[in-house]
């Protein structure tokens, strides 16, 4: 039997060199993605690619403010991904609400609902700042500091409690049930 | 400033719709004020007079007057002219009702649902009115863009934070 834990440093090195980003731009920071991906900053040279599938990614960029409605999708997308996975939050909005601190519909602490490994401050952060954040995350991955996915598993009860408090109990099922009839038969729309 | 083409358009429309008030605000911008119950009639006239595009239905909440002002933004593409059709309706929830204009301008469907979600104006005849739209369940029925919506109270209740909402401080620190 091989003890695979022996190879963990090698795996971590490989993981940091091949981050895949899920294509889910949640807020205004999403506008920093095009220069980041294209020839100006070209993050593909670090082995980073945007990936439309939530089942293969390992880096989740929360690019800006998060509304409760988006938060539902974020949590579901986050939980779909295999471990290990990392979250990098852009801008002041996920940190503390940013300019939307008194808005009825923007969450104030992203960290209460899903674990965040690296925060980038600023409104909005330039692509250089995002690059810097990604570099920081790479270092953290190599040294094993970026352990959000572990924290999420260990403290699942706490995260779950916060999510349910904000979104209401049973929101996953309710959300699914709300939209399925609409997709299946447009005549039988649910009034709820 | 006068803009002759605009004056002509306004004159032509007002001939057909004598109940309306119309004027040229500036070049390429017209403004009409009409009573709320004539809206369908008036928009049909507008459509015949070369305003084929609806850009937006926006709403303004005049709390002191107890009225909501709906502004229908129409566009004449040939002249690049923007016309605003303004109506005023009472802002009480049971009286804030308008006939839908979805069959005249199909784009109005989404704008009407917007206004319903955020301002609580009910558009009769639009059968998608009750469907979930932009707001999530907890906010539906609160009409958060009305001026008398208690924003801070709602935020405090919902997100349970922070000392920055402390009432004893006279300045909030963001
Ligand atoms: S921090 Fe600024 S740029 Fe980023 S989501 Fe908030 S408002 Fe938009």
mmCIF file of C-alpha atoms and ligand atoms in Angstrom:
data_model
loop_
_atom_site.group_PDB
_atom_site.id
_atom_site.type_symbol
_atom_site.label_atom_id
_atom_site.label_comp_id
_atom_site.label_asym_id
_atom_site.label_seq_id
_atom_site.Cartn_x
_atom_site.Cartn_y
_atom_site.Cartn_z
ATOM 1 C CA UNK A 1 0.000 0.000 0.000
ATOM 2 C CA UNK A 2 1.300 3.409 -0.898
ATOM 3 C CA UNK A 3 0.718 6.124 1.636
ATOM 4 C CA UNK A 4 -0.479 8.895 -0.630
ATOM 5 C CA UNK A 5 -0.039 11.492 2.080
ATOM 6 C CA UNK A 6 3.679 11.281 1.351
ATOM 7 C CA UNK A 7 3.005 12.814 -2.028
ATOM 8 C CA UNK A 8 0.859 15.617 -0.698
ATOM 9 C CA UNK A 9 3.531 18.324 -1.281
ATOM 10 C CA UNK A 10 3.807 17.237 -4.877
ATOM 11 C CA UNK A 11 0.038 17.255 -5.280
ATOM 12 C CA UNK A 12 -0.198 20.694 -3.733
ATOM 13 C CA UNK A 13 2.416 21.982 -6.110
ATOM 14 C CA UNK A 14 0.487 20.510 -9.020
ATOM 15 C CA UNK A 15 -2.812 21.919 -7.734
ATOM 16 C CA UNK A 16 -1.447 25.427 -7.488
ATOM 17 C CA UNK A 17 -0.240 25.205 -11.067
ATOM 18 C CA UNK A 18 -3.594 24.193 -12.549
ATOM 19 C CA UNK A 19 -6.386 26.262 -11.060
ATOM 20 C CA UNK A 20 -9.626 26.115 -12.983
ATOM 21 C CA UNK A 21 -12.082 28.950 -12.455
ATOM 22 C CA UNK A 22 -15.801 28.351 -12.634
ATOM 23 C CA UNK A 23 -17.389 30.893 -14.986
ATOM 24 C CA UNK A 24 -19.838 32.459 -12.594
ATOM 25 C CA UNK A 25 -19.405 36.210 -12.385
ATOM 26 C CA UNK A 26 -21.643 37.403 -9.606
ATOM 27 C CA UNK A 27 -21.240 41.175 -9.522
ATOM 28 C CA UNK A 28 -19.637 44.215 -11.111
ATOM 29 C CA UNK A 29 -16.154 42.762 -10.566
ATOM 30 C CA UNK A 30 -16.907 40.327 -13.362
ATOM 31 C CA UNK A 31 -15.839 43.072 -15.729
ATOM 32 C CA UNK A 32 -12.245 42.531 -14.620
ATOM 33 C CA UNK A 33 -12.317 39.028 -16.008
ATOM 34 C CA UNK A 34 -11.943 39.850 -19.730
ATOM 35 C CA UNK A 35 -8.654 41.787 -19.339
ATOM 36 C CA UNK A 36 -7.467 39.151 -16.913
ATOM 37 C CA UNK A 37 -8.101 36.315 -19.317
ATOM 38 C CA UNK A 38 -7.094 37.952 -22.576
ATOM 39 C CA UNK A 39 -3.792 39.168 -23.899
ATOM 40 C CA UNK A 40 -3.388 42.078 -21.485
ATOM 41 C CA UNK A 41 -2.759 39.994 -18.370
ATOM 42 C CA UNK A 42 -3.190 36.520 -19.787
ATOM 43 C CA UNK A 43 -3.566 34.429 -16.656
ATOM 44 C CA UNK A 44 -3.586 31.314 -18.745
ATOM 45 C CA UNK A 45 0.199 31.399 -18.435
ATOM 46 C CA UNK A 46 -0.288 30.369 -14.799
ATOM 47 C CA UNK A 47 -2.311 27.374 -15.855
ATOM 48 C CA UNK A 48 -5.606 29.034 -15.022
ATOM 49 C CA UNK A 49 -8.562 28.559 -17.327
ATOM 50 C CA UNK A 50 -12.192 29.530 -17.043
ATOM 51 C CA UNK A 51 -14.354 26.459 -16.986
ATOM 52 C CA UNK A 52 -18.094 26.333 -17.533
ATOM 53 C CA UNK A 53 -18.620 23.180 -15.531
ATOM 54 C CA UNK A 54 -19.191 23.405 -11.774
ATOM 55 C CA UNK A 55 -18.067 19.826 -11.273
ATOM 56 C CA UNK A 56 -14.494 20.299 -12.433
ATOM 57 C CA UNK A 57 -13.438 23.643 -11.089
ATOM 58 C CA UNK A 58 -11.330 24.278 -8.025
ATOM 59 C CA UNK A 59 -11.159 28.075 -7.824
ATOM 60 C CA UNK A 60 -14.331 30.031 -7.256
ATOM 61 C CA UNK A 61 -14.083 33.784 -7.811
ATOM 62 C CA UNK A 62 -16.835 35.739 -6.101
ATOM 63 C CA UNK A 63 -16.506 38.836 -8.230
ATOM 64 C CA UNK A 64 -18.485 41.338 -6.246
ATOM 65 C CA UNK A 65 -21.671 41.898 -4.310
ATOM 66 C CA UNK A 66 -23.755 38.855 -3.497
ATOM 67 C CA UNK A 67 -27.506 38.960 -3.155
ATOM 68 C CA UNK A 68 -29.396 36.267 -1.253
ATOM 69 C CA UNK A 69 -30.729 35.043 -4.566
ATOM 70 C CA UNK A 70 -27.222 34.650 -5.976
ATOM 71 C CA UNK A 71 -26.035 33.204 -2.696
ATOM 72 C CA UNK A 72 -28.322 30.223 -3.180
ATOM 73 C CA UNK A 73 -26.703 29.509 -6.535
ATOM 74 C CA UNK A 74 -23.237 30.128 -5.125
ATOM 75 C CA UNK A 75 -23.739 27.648 -2.302
ATOM 76 C CA UNK A 76 -25.099 25.015 -4.633
ATOM 77 C CA UNK A 77 -22.257 25.544 -7.107
ATOM 78 C CA UNK A 78 -19.742 25.466 -4.296
ATOM 79 C CA UNK A 79 -21.060 22.251 -2.871
ATOM 80 C CA UNK A 80 -21.096 20.586 -6.254
ATOM 81 C CA UNK A 81 -17.340 20.893 -6.682
ATOM 82 C CA UNK A 82 -15.004 18.146 -5.549
ATOM 83 C CA UNK A 83 -12.518 18.852 -2.750
ATOM 84 C CA UNK A 84 -10.137 20.589 -2.575
ATOM 85 C CA UNK A 85 -11.620 23.890 -3.735
ATOM 86 C CA UNK A 86 -10.826 27.493 -2.988
ATOM 87 C CA UNK A 87 -12.731 30.731 -2.895
ATOM 88 C CA UNK A 88 -11.332 34.155 -3.681
ATOM 89 C CA UNK A 89 -13.581 37.145 -3.006
ATOM 90 C CA UNK A 90 -13.205 40.390 -4.929
ATOM 91 C CA UNK A 91 -13.809 43.830 -3.616
ATOM 92 C CA UNK A 92 -15.290 45.273 -0.488
ATOM 93 C CA UNK A 93 -18.824 44.035 -1.092
ATOM 94 C CA UNK A 94 -18.324 40.410 -0.033
ATOM 95 C CA UNK A 95 -16.180 41.635 2.857
ATOM 96 C CA UNK A 96 -18.624 43.940 4.570
ATOM 97 C CA UNK A 97 -21.299 45.028 2.161
ATOM 98 C CA UNK A 98 -19.199 47.748 0.510
ATOM 99 C CA UNK A 99 -21.302 50.514 -0.974
ATOM 100 C CA UNK A 100 -24.359 48.311 -0.578
ATOM 101 C CA UNK A 101 -24.005 48.083 3.190
ATOM 102 C CA UNK A 102 -27.504 49.448 3.742
ATOM 103 C CA UNK A 103 -29.149 47.724 0.823
ATOM 104 C CA UNK A 104 -32.023 45.384 1.515
ATOM 105 C CA UNK A 105 -30.675 42.827 -0.859
ATOM 106 C CA UNK A 106 -26.913 42.417 -0.564
ATOM 107 C CA UNK A 107 -25.360 40.140 2.011
ATOM 108 C CA UNK A 108 -22.831 41.764 4.313
ATOM 109 C CA UNK A 109 -20.458 38.927 5.245
ATOM 110 C CA UNK A 110 -19.797 36.295 2.675
ATOM 111 C CA UNK A 111 -17.594 34.531 5.175
ATOM 112 C CA UNK A 112 -20.626 33.581 7.232
ATOM 113 C CA UNK A 113 -22.099 31.454 4.467
ATOM 114 C CA UNK A 114 -19.158 29.902 2.654
ATOM 115 C CA UNK A 115 -15.492 29.869 3.651
ATOM 116 C CA UNK A 116 -13.286 32.370 1.810
ATOM 117 C CA UNK A 117 -9.559 31.830 1.468
ATOM 118 C CA UNK A 118 -8.383 35.169 0.097
ATOM 119 C CA UNK A 119 -10.130 38.529 0.199
ATOM 120 C CA UNK A 120 -9.098 41.387 -2.070
ATOM 121 C CA UNK A 121 -10.083 44.822 -0.812
ATOM 122 C CA UNK A 122 -11.024 47.755 -3.018
ATOM 123 C CA UNK A 123 -13.907 48.868 -5.140
ATOM 124 C CA UNK A 124 -13.326 47.558 -7.688
ATOM 125 C CA UNK A 125 -9.917 45.826 -7.556
ATOM 126 C CA UNK A 126 -7.808 46.164 -10.662
ATOM 127 C CA UNK A 127 -6.770 43.026 -12.531
ATOM 128 C CA UNK A 128 -3.312 43.406 -11.001
ATOM 129 C CA UNK A 129 -4.849 43.130 -7.565
ATOM 130 C CA UNK A 130 -6.709 40.031 -8.634
ATOM 131 C CA UNK A 131 -3.498 38.579 -10.008
ATOM 132 C CA UNK A 132 -1.815 39.354 -6.734
ATOM 133 C CA UNK A 133 -4.625 37.642 -4.873
ATOM 134 C CA UNK A 134 -4.257 34.595 -7.051
ATOM 135 C CA UNK A 135 -0.528 34.537 -6.382
ATOM 136 C CA UNK A 136 -1.190 34.730 -2.684
ATOM 137 C CA UNK A 137 -3.650 31.875 -3.006
ATOM 138 C CA UNK A 138 -1.081 29.823 -4.892
ATOM 139 C CA UNK A 139 1.404 30.264 -2.085
ATOM 140 C CA UNK A 140 -1.225 29.342 0.439
ATOM 141 C CA UNK A 141 -2.138 26.234 -1.499
ATOM 142 C CA UNK A 142 1.442 25.105 -1.598
ATOM 143 C CA UNK A 143 1.947 25.628 2.109
ATOM 144 C CA UNK A 144 -1.391 24.078 2.941
ATOM 145 C CA UNK A 145 -2.831 27.252 4.487
ATOM 146 C CA UNK A 146 -5.736 27.506 2.076
ATOM 147 C CA UNK A 147 -8.044 25.141 3.857
ATOM 148 C CA UNK A 148 -11.478 26.643 3.278
ATOM 149 C CA UNK A 149 -12.872 23.385 1.937
ATOM 150 C CA UNK A 150 -11.731 21.628 5.109
ATOM 151 C CA UNK A 151 -13.234 24.291 7.309
ATOM 152 C CA UNK A 152 -16.497 24.000 5.428
ATOM 153 C CA UNK A 153 -16.665 20.284 6.059
ATOM 154 C CA UNK A 154 -15.698 20.515 9.701
ATOM 155 C CA UNK A 155 -17.982 23.433 10.550
ATOM 156 C CA UNK A 156 -20.806 22.489 8.225
ATOM 157 C CA UNK A 157 -23.401 22.836 10.987
ATOM 158 C CA UNK A 158 -22.438 26.451 11.622
ATOM 159 C CA UNK A 159 -22.455 27.401 7.949
ATOM 160 C CA UNK A 160 -25.714 25.572 7.444
ATOM 161 C CA UNK A 161 -27.279 27.389 10.364
ATOM 162 C CA UNK A 162 -26.286 30.776 8.941
ATOM 163 C CA UNK A 163 -27.544 29.849 5.500
ATOM 164 C CA UNK A 164 -30.865 28.648 6.813
ATOM 165 C CA UNK A 165 -31.223 31.720 8.971
ATOM 166 C CA UNK A 166 -30.898 34.004 5.972
ATOM 167 C CA UNK A 167 -32.588 31.987 3.249
ATOM 168 C CA UNK A 168 -35.217 30.137 5.253
ATOM 169 C CA UNK A 169 -35.380 26.485 6.158
ATOM 170 C CA UNK A 170 -35.663 24.058 3.273
ATOM 171 C CA UNK A 171 -34.667 26.655 0.678
ATOM 172 C CA UNK A 172 -32.976 24.113 -1.563
ATOM 173 C CA UNK A 173 -36.092 22.056 -2.105
ATOM 174 C CA UNK A 174 -38.317 25.094 -2.284
ATOM 175 C CA UNK A 175 -36.133 26.706 -4.933
ATOM 176 C CA UNK A 176 -36.086 23.575 -7.053
ATOM 177 C CA UNK A 177 -39.813 23.126 -6.783
ATOM 178 C CA UNK A 178 -40.471 26.727 -7.679
ATOM 179 C CA UNK A 179 -38.783 26.606 -11.049
ATOM 180 C CA UNK A 180 -39.387 23.078 -12.264
ATOM 181 C CA UNK A 181 -43.056 23.534 -13.243
ATOM 182 C CA UNK A 182 -42.124 26.717 -15.007
ATOM 183 C CA UNK A 183 -39.540 24.887 -17.094
ATOM 184 C CA UNK A 184 -41.761 21.915 -17.793
ATOM 185 C CA UNK A 185 -45.050 23.579 -18.608
ATOM 186 C CA UNK A 186 -45.345 27.315 -18.964
ATOM 187 C CA UNK A 187 -49.121 27.225 -18.555
ATOM 188 C CA UNK A 188 -48.958 25.752 -15.072
ATOM 189 C CA UNK A 189 -46.968 28.470 -13.443
ATOM 190 C CA UNK A 190 -46.760 28.351 -9.695
ATOM 191 C CA UNK A 191 -48.109 31.313 -7.826
ATOM 192 C CA UNK A 192 -46.030 31.453 -4.719
ATOM 193 C CA UNK B 1 -35.218 76.488 -27.582
ATOM 194 C CA UNK B 2 -37.543 75.369 -30.298
ATOM 195 C CA UNK B 3 -37.216 72.364 -32.473
ATOM 196 C CA UNK B 4 -39.556 72.557 -35.439
ATOM 197 C CA UNK B 5 -39.797 68.902 -36.349
ATOM 198 C CA UNK B 6 -40.626 68.154 -32.753
ATOM 199 C CA UNK B 7 -43.299 70.838 -32.620
ATOM 200 C CA UNK B 8 -44.887 69.319 -35.697
ATOM 201 C CA UNK B 9 -44.905 65.824 -34.208
ATOM 202 C CA UNK B 10 -46.425 67.087 -30.983
ATOM 203 C CA UNK B 11 -49.071 69.037 -32.874
ATOM 204 C CA UNK B 12 -49.977 66.021 -34.964
ATOM 205 C CA UNK B 13 -50.328 63.809 -31.921
ATOM 206 C CA UNK B 14 -52.271 66.346 -29.893
ATOM 207 C CA UNK B 15 -54.789 66.705 -32.725
ATOM 208 C CA UNK B 16 -55.649 63.053 -32.345
ATOM 209 C CA UNK B 17 -55.451 63.087 -28.570
ATOM 210 C CA UNK B 18 -56.887 66.381 -27.325
ATOM 211 C CA UNK B 19 -56.926 65.196 -23.692
ATOM 212 C CA UNK B 20 -53.121 65.136 -23.591
ATOM 213 C CA UNK B 21 -50.626 67.831 -22.743
ATOM 214 C CA UNK B 22 -47.511 67.806 -24.851
ATOM 215 C CA UNK B 23 -44.392 69.837 -25.304
ATOM 216 C CA UNK B 24 -40.871 69.781 -26.619
ATOM 217 C CA UNK B 25 -38.420 69.591 -23.750
ATOM 218 C CA UNK B 26 -35.392 70.084 -25.915
ATOM 219 C CA UNK B 27 -34.064 68.794 -29.194
ATOM 220 C CA UNK B 28 -35.017 65.159 -29.688
ATOM 221 C CA UNK B 29 -36.922 64.952 -26.424
ATOM 222 C CA UNK B 30 -40.706 65.182 -26.194
ATOM 223 C CA UNK B 31 -42.915 64.996 -23.158
ATOM 224 C CA UNK B 32 -46.593 64.122 -22.846
ATOM 225 C CA UNK B 33 -48.824 64.089 -19.806
ATOM 226 C CA UNK B 34 -52.058 62.158 -20.007
ATOM 227 C CA UNK B 35 -54.737 60.851 -17.656
ATOM 228 C CA UNK B 36 -54.100 57.279 -16.570
ATOM 229 C CA UNK B 37 -57.196 55.677 -18.065
ATOM 230 C CA UNK B 38 -56.360 56.876 -21.613
ATOM 231 C CA UNK B 39 -52.930 55.211 -21.705
ATOM 232 C CA UNK B 40 -53.759 52.381 -24.111
ATOM 233 C CA UNK B 41 -55.483 54.673 -26.518
ATOM 234 C CA UNK B 42 -52.626 57.141 -26.403
ATOM 235 C CA UNK B 43 -49.876 54.565 -26.867
ATOM 236 C CA UNK B 44 -51.699 53.217 -29.927
ATOM 237 C CA UNK B 45 -51.653 56.703 -31.398
ATOM 238 C CA UNK B 46 -47.962 56.991 -30.565
ATOM 239 C CA UNK B 47 -47.223 53.705 -32.238
ATOM 240 C CA UNK B 48 -49.022 54.756 -35.390
ATOM 241 C CA UNK B 49 -47.050 58.004 -35.354
ATOM 242 C CA UNK B 50 -43.733 56.313 -35.767
ATOM 243 C CA UNK B 51 -42.742 55.492 -32.191
ATOM 244 C CA UNK B 52 -42.318 51.733 -32.570
ATOM 245 C CA UNK B 53 -39.935 51.043 -29.702
ATOM 246 C CA UNK B 54 -40.525 50.988 -25.962
ATOM 247 C CA UNK B 55 -37.365 51.536 -23.964
ATOM 248 C CA UNK B 56 -38.524 51.383 -20.395
ATOM 249 C CA UNK B 57 -41.337 51.987 -17.971
ATOM 250 C CA UNK B 58 -39.921 53.844 -15.034
ATOM 251 C CA UNK B 59 -41.694 54.853 -11.869
ATOM 252 C CA UNK B 60 -41.266 57.755 -9.493
ATOM 253 C CA UNK B 61 -42.726 57.670 -6.016
ATOM 254 C CA UNK B 62 -44.129 61.036 -4.913
ATOM 255 C CA UNK B 63 -44.883 60.321 -1.293
ATOM 256 C CA UNK B 64 -46.174 63.761 -0.361
ATOM 257 C CA UNK B 65 -48.597 63.878 -3.269
ATOM 258 C CA UNK B 66 -49.623 60.300 -2.569
ATOM 259 C CA UNK B 67 -49.009 59.443 -6.186
ATOM 260 C CA UNK B 68 -46.817 57.246 -8.315
ATOM 261 C CA UNK B 69 -45.742 58.643 -11.644
ATOM 262 C CA UNK B 70 -45.203 56.143 -14.425
ATOM 263 C CA UNK B 71 -43.091 57.225 -17.350
ATOM 264 C CA UNK B 72 -43.338 55.265 -20.574
ATOM 265 C CA UNK B 73 -40.218 55.884 -22.631
ATOM 266 C CA UNK B 74 -40.753 55.576 -26.370
ATOM 267 C CA UNK B 75 -38.281 55.945 -29.182
ATOM 268 C CA UNK B 76 -38.564 57.118 -32.752
ATOM 269 C CA UNK B 77 -35.617 55.532 -34.438
ATOM 270 C CA UNK B 78 -35.692 57.531 -37.664
ATOM 271 C CA UNK B 79 -35.359 60.879 -35.909
ATOM 272 C CA UNK B 80 -33.587 59.556 -32.839
ATOM 273 C CA UNK B 81 -36.337 61.129 -30.802
ATOM 274 C CA UNK B 82 -37.204 60.106 -27.297
ATOM 275 C CA UNK B 83 -40.754 60.633 -26.059
ATOM 276 C CA UNK B 84 -41.812 60.354 -22.450
ATOM 277 C CA UNK B 85 -45.432 59.616 -21.705
ATOM 278 C CA UNK B 86 -46.222 60.427 -18.103
ATOM 279 C CA UNK B 87 -49.210 59.324 -16.098
ATOM 280 C CA UNK B 88 -49.941 59.659 -12.425
ATOM 281 C CA UNK B 89 -51.833 57.139 -10.333
ATOM 282 C CA UNK B 90 -52.593 56.958 -6.606
ATOM 283 C CA UNK B 91 -49.986 55.108 -4.585
ATOM 284 C CA UNK B 92 -52.312 53.186 -2.252
ATOM 285 C CA UNK B 93 -51.856 49.528 -2.951
ATOM 286 C CA UNK B 94 -55.479 48.812 -3.766
ATOM 287 C CA UNK B 95 -55.769 51.783 -6.103
ATOM 288 C CA UNK B 96 -52.398 51.579 -7.863
ATOM 289 C CA UNK B 97 -53.679 49.807 -10.937
ATOM 290 C CA UNK B 98 -53.024 50.286 -14.631
ATOM 291 C CA UNK B 99 -54.181 48.517 -17.761
ATOM 292 C CA UNK B 100 -51.403 46.512 -19.374
ATOM 293 C CA UNK B 101 -49.915 47.655 -22.668
ATOM 294 C CA UNK B 102 -48.300 44.334 -23.408
ATOM 295 C CA UNK B 103 -50.320 43.757 -26.580
ATOM 296 C CA UNK B 104 -49.298 47.150 -27.992
ATOM 297 C CA UNK B 105 -45.621 47.024 -27.048
ATOM 298 C CA UNK B 106 -44.590 43.407 -26.300
ATOM 299 C CA UNK B 107 -41.452 44.628 -24.536
ATOM 300 C CA UNK B 108 -43.662 46.161 -21.879
ATOM 301 C CA UNK B 109 -44.191 42.789 -20.257
ATOM 302 C CA UNK B 110 -40.870 42.756 -18.438
ATOM 303 C CA UNK B 111 -41.020 46.441 -17.553
ATOM 304 C CA UNK B 112 -44.450 46.009 -16.052
ATOM 305 C CA UNK B 113 -43.242 43.113 -13.957
ATOM 306 C CA UNK B 114 -40.321 45.250 -12.796
ATOM 307 C CA UNK B 115 -42.580 48.067 -11.709
ATOM 308 C CA UNK B 116 -44.875 45.618 -9.984
ATOM 309 C CA UNK B 117 -42.024 44.028 -8.066
ATOM 310 C CA UNK B 118 -40.434 47.234 -6.907
ATOM 311 C CA UNK B 119 -43.307 49.706 -6.649
ATOM 312 C CA UNK B 120 -46.399 47.594 -6.250
ATOM 313 C CA UNK B 121 -48.326 48.874 -9.247
ATOM 314 C CA UNK B 122 -50.643 46.186 -10.534
ATOM 315 C CA UNK B 123 -51.008 45.930 -14.306
ATOM 316 C CA UNK B 124 -54.354 44.393 -15.111
ATOM 317 C CA UNK B 125 -54.315 41.967 -17.995
ATOM 318 C CA UNK B 126 -50.670 40.989 -17.716
ATOM 319 C CA UNK B 127 -50.982 37.368 -16.655
ATOM 320 C CA UNK B 128 -47.361 37.081 -15.558
ATOM 321 C CA UNK B 129 -47.811 39.660 -12.832
ATOM 322 C CA UNK B 130 -47.903 37.156 -9.982
ATOM 323 C CA UNK B 131 -44.972 35.073 -11.132
ATOM 324 C CA UNK B 132 -41.613 35.249 -9.384
ATOM 325 C CA UNK B 133 -39.473 37.840 -11.076
ATOM 326 C CA UNK B 134 -36.426 39.708 -9.805
ATOM 327 C CA UNK B 135 -37.115 39.761 -6.094
ATOM 328 C CA UNK B 136 -36.803 36.698 -3.966
ATOM 329 C CA UNK B 137 -39.687 35.437 -1.868
ATOM 330 C CA UNK B 138 -38.947 37.355 1.353
ATOM 331 C CA UNK B 139 -38.914 40.711 -0.422
ATOM 332 C CA UNK B 140 -41.925 40.162 -2.598
ATOM 333 C CA UNK B 141 -44.833 42.205 -1.394
ATOM 334 C CA UNK B 142 -42.624 44.742 0.381
ATOM 335 C CA UNK B 143 -41.982 47.016 -2.618
ATOM 336 C CA UNK B 144 -38.470 48.072 -1.619
ATOM 337 C CA UNK B 145 -38.149 50.985 -4.037
ATOM 338 C CA UNK B 146 -41.023 52.903 -2.515
ATOM 339 C CA UNK B 147 -39.764 55.886 -0.619
ATOM 340 C CA UNK B 148 -41.429 54.926 2.652
ATOM 341 C CA UNK B 149 -39.857 51.481 2.762
ATOM 342 C CA UNK B 150 -37.895 51.213 6.014
ATOM 343 C CA UNK B 151 -34.585 50.144 4.540
ATOM 344 C CA UNK B 152 -32.351 50.209 7.618
ATOM 345 C CA UNK B 153 -34.927 48.494 9.778
ATOM 346 C CA UNK B 154 -35.299 45.752 7.236
ATOM 347 C CA UNK B 155 -31.539 45.322 6.854
ATOM 348 C CA UNK B 156 -31.038 45.138 10.602
ATOM 349 C CA UNK B 157 -33.766 42.570 10.945
ATOM 350 C CA UNK B 158 -32.592 40.456 8.066
ATOM 351 C CA UNK B 159 -28.811 40.467 8.412
ATOM 352 C CA UNK B 160 -28.570 41.037 12.172
ATOM 353 C CA UNK B 161 -25.591 43.355 12.094
ATOM 354 C CA UNK B 162 -23.527 45.609 12.998
ATOM 355 C CA UNK B 163 -22.330 48.422 15.170
ATOM 356 C CA UNK B 164 -22.294 50.617 12.099
ATOM 357 C CA UNK B 165 -26.070 50.729 12.430
ATOM 358 C CA UNK B 166 -25.820 52.060 15.960
ATOM 359 C CA UNK B 167 -28.370 54.843 16.256
ATOM 360 C CA UNK B 168 -26.398 56.700 18.908
ATOM 361 C CA UNK B 169 -23.641 57.490 16.478
ATOM 362 C CA UNK B 170 -24.420 60.576 14.498
ATOM 363 C CA UNK B 171 -22.299 59.563 11.565
ATOM 364 C CA UNK B 172 -22.226 56.185 9.968
ATOM 365 C CA UNK B 173 -18.798 54.987 9.028
ATOM 366 C CA UNK B 174 -18.714 52.987 5.855
HETATM 367 S S1 LIG C 1 -16.765 46.312 -4.328
HETATM 368 FE FE1 LIG C 1 -17.359 47.869 -5.812
HETATM 369 S S2 LIG C 1 -16.917 46.940 -7.801
HETATM 370 FE FE2 LIG C 1 -16.976 45.289 -6.295
HETATM 371 S S3 LIG C 1 -19.070 44.532 -6.349
HETATM 372 FE FE3 LIG C 1 -18.946 46.072 -4.743
HETATM 373 S S4 LIG C 1 -19.598 47.967 -5.745
HETATM 374 FE FE4 LIG C 1 -19.069 46.528 -7.350
#
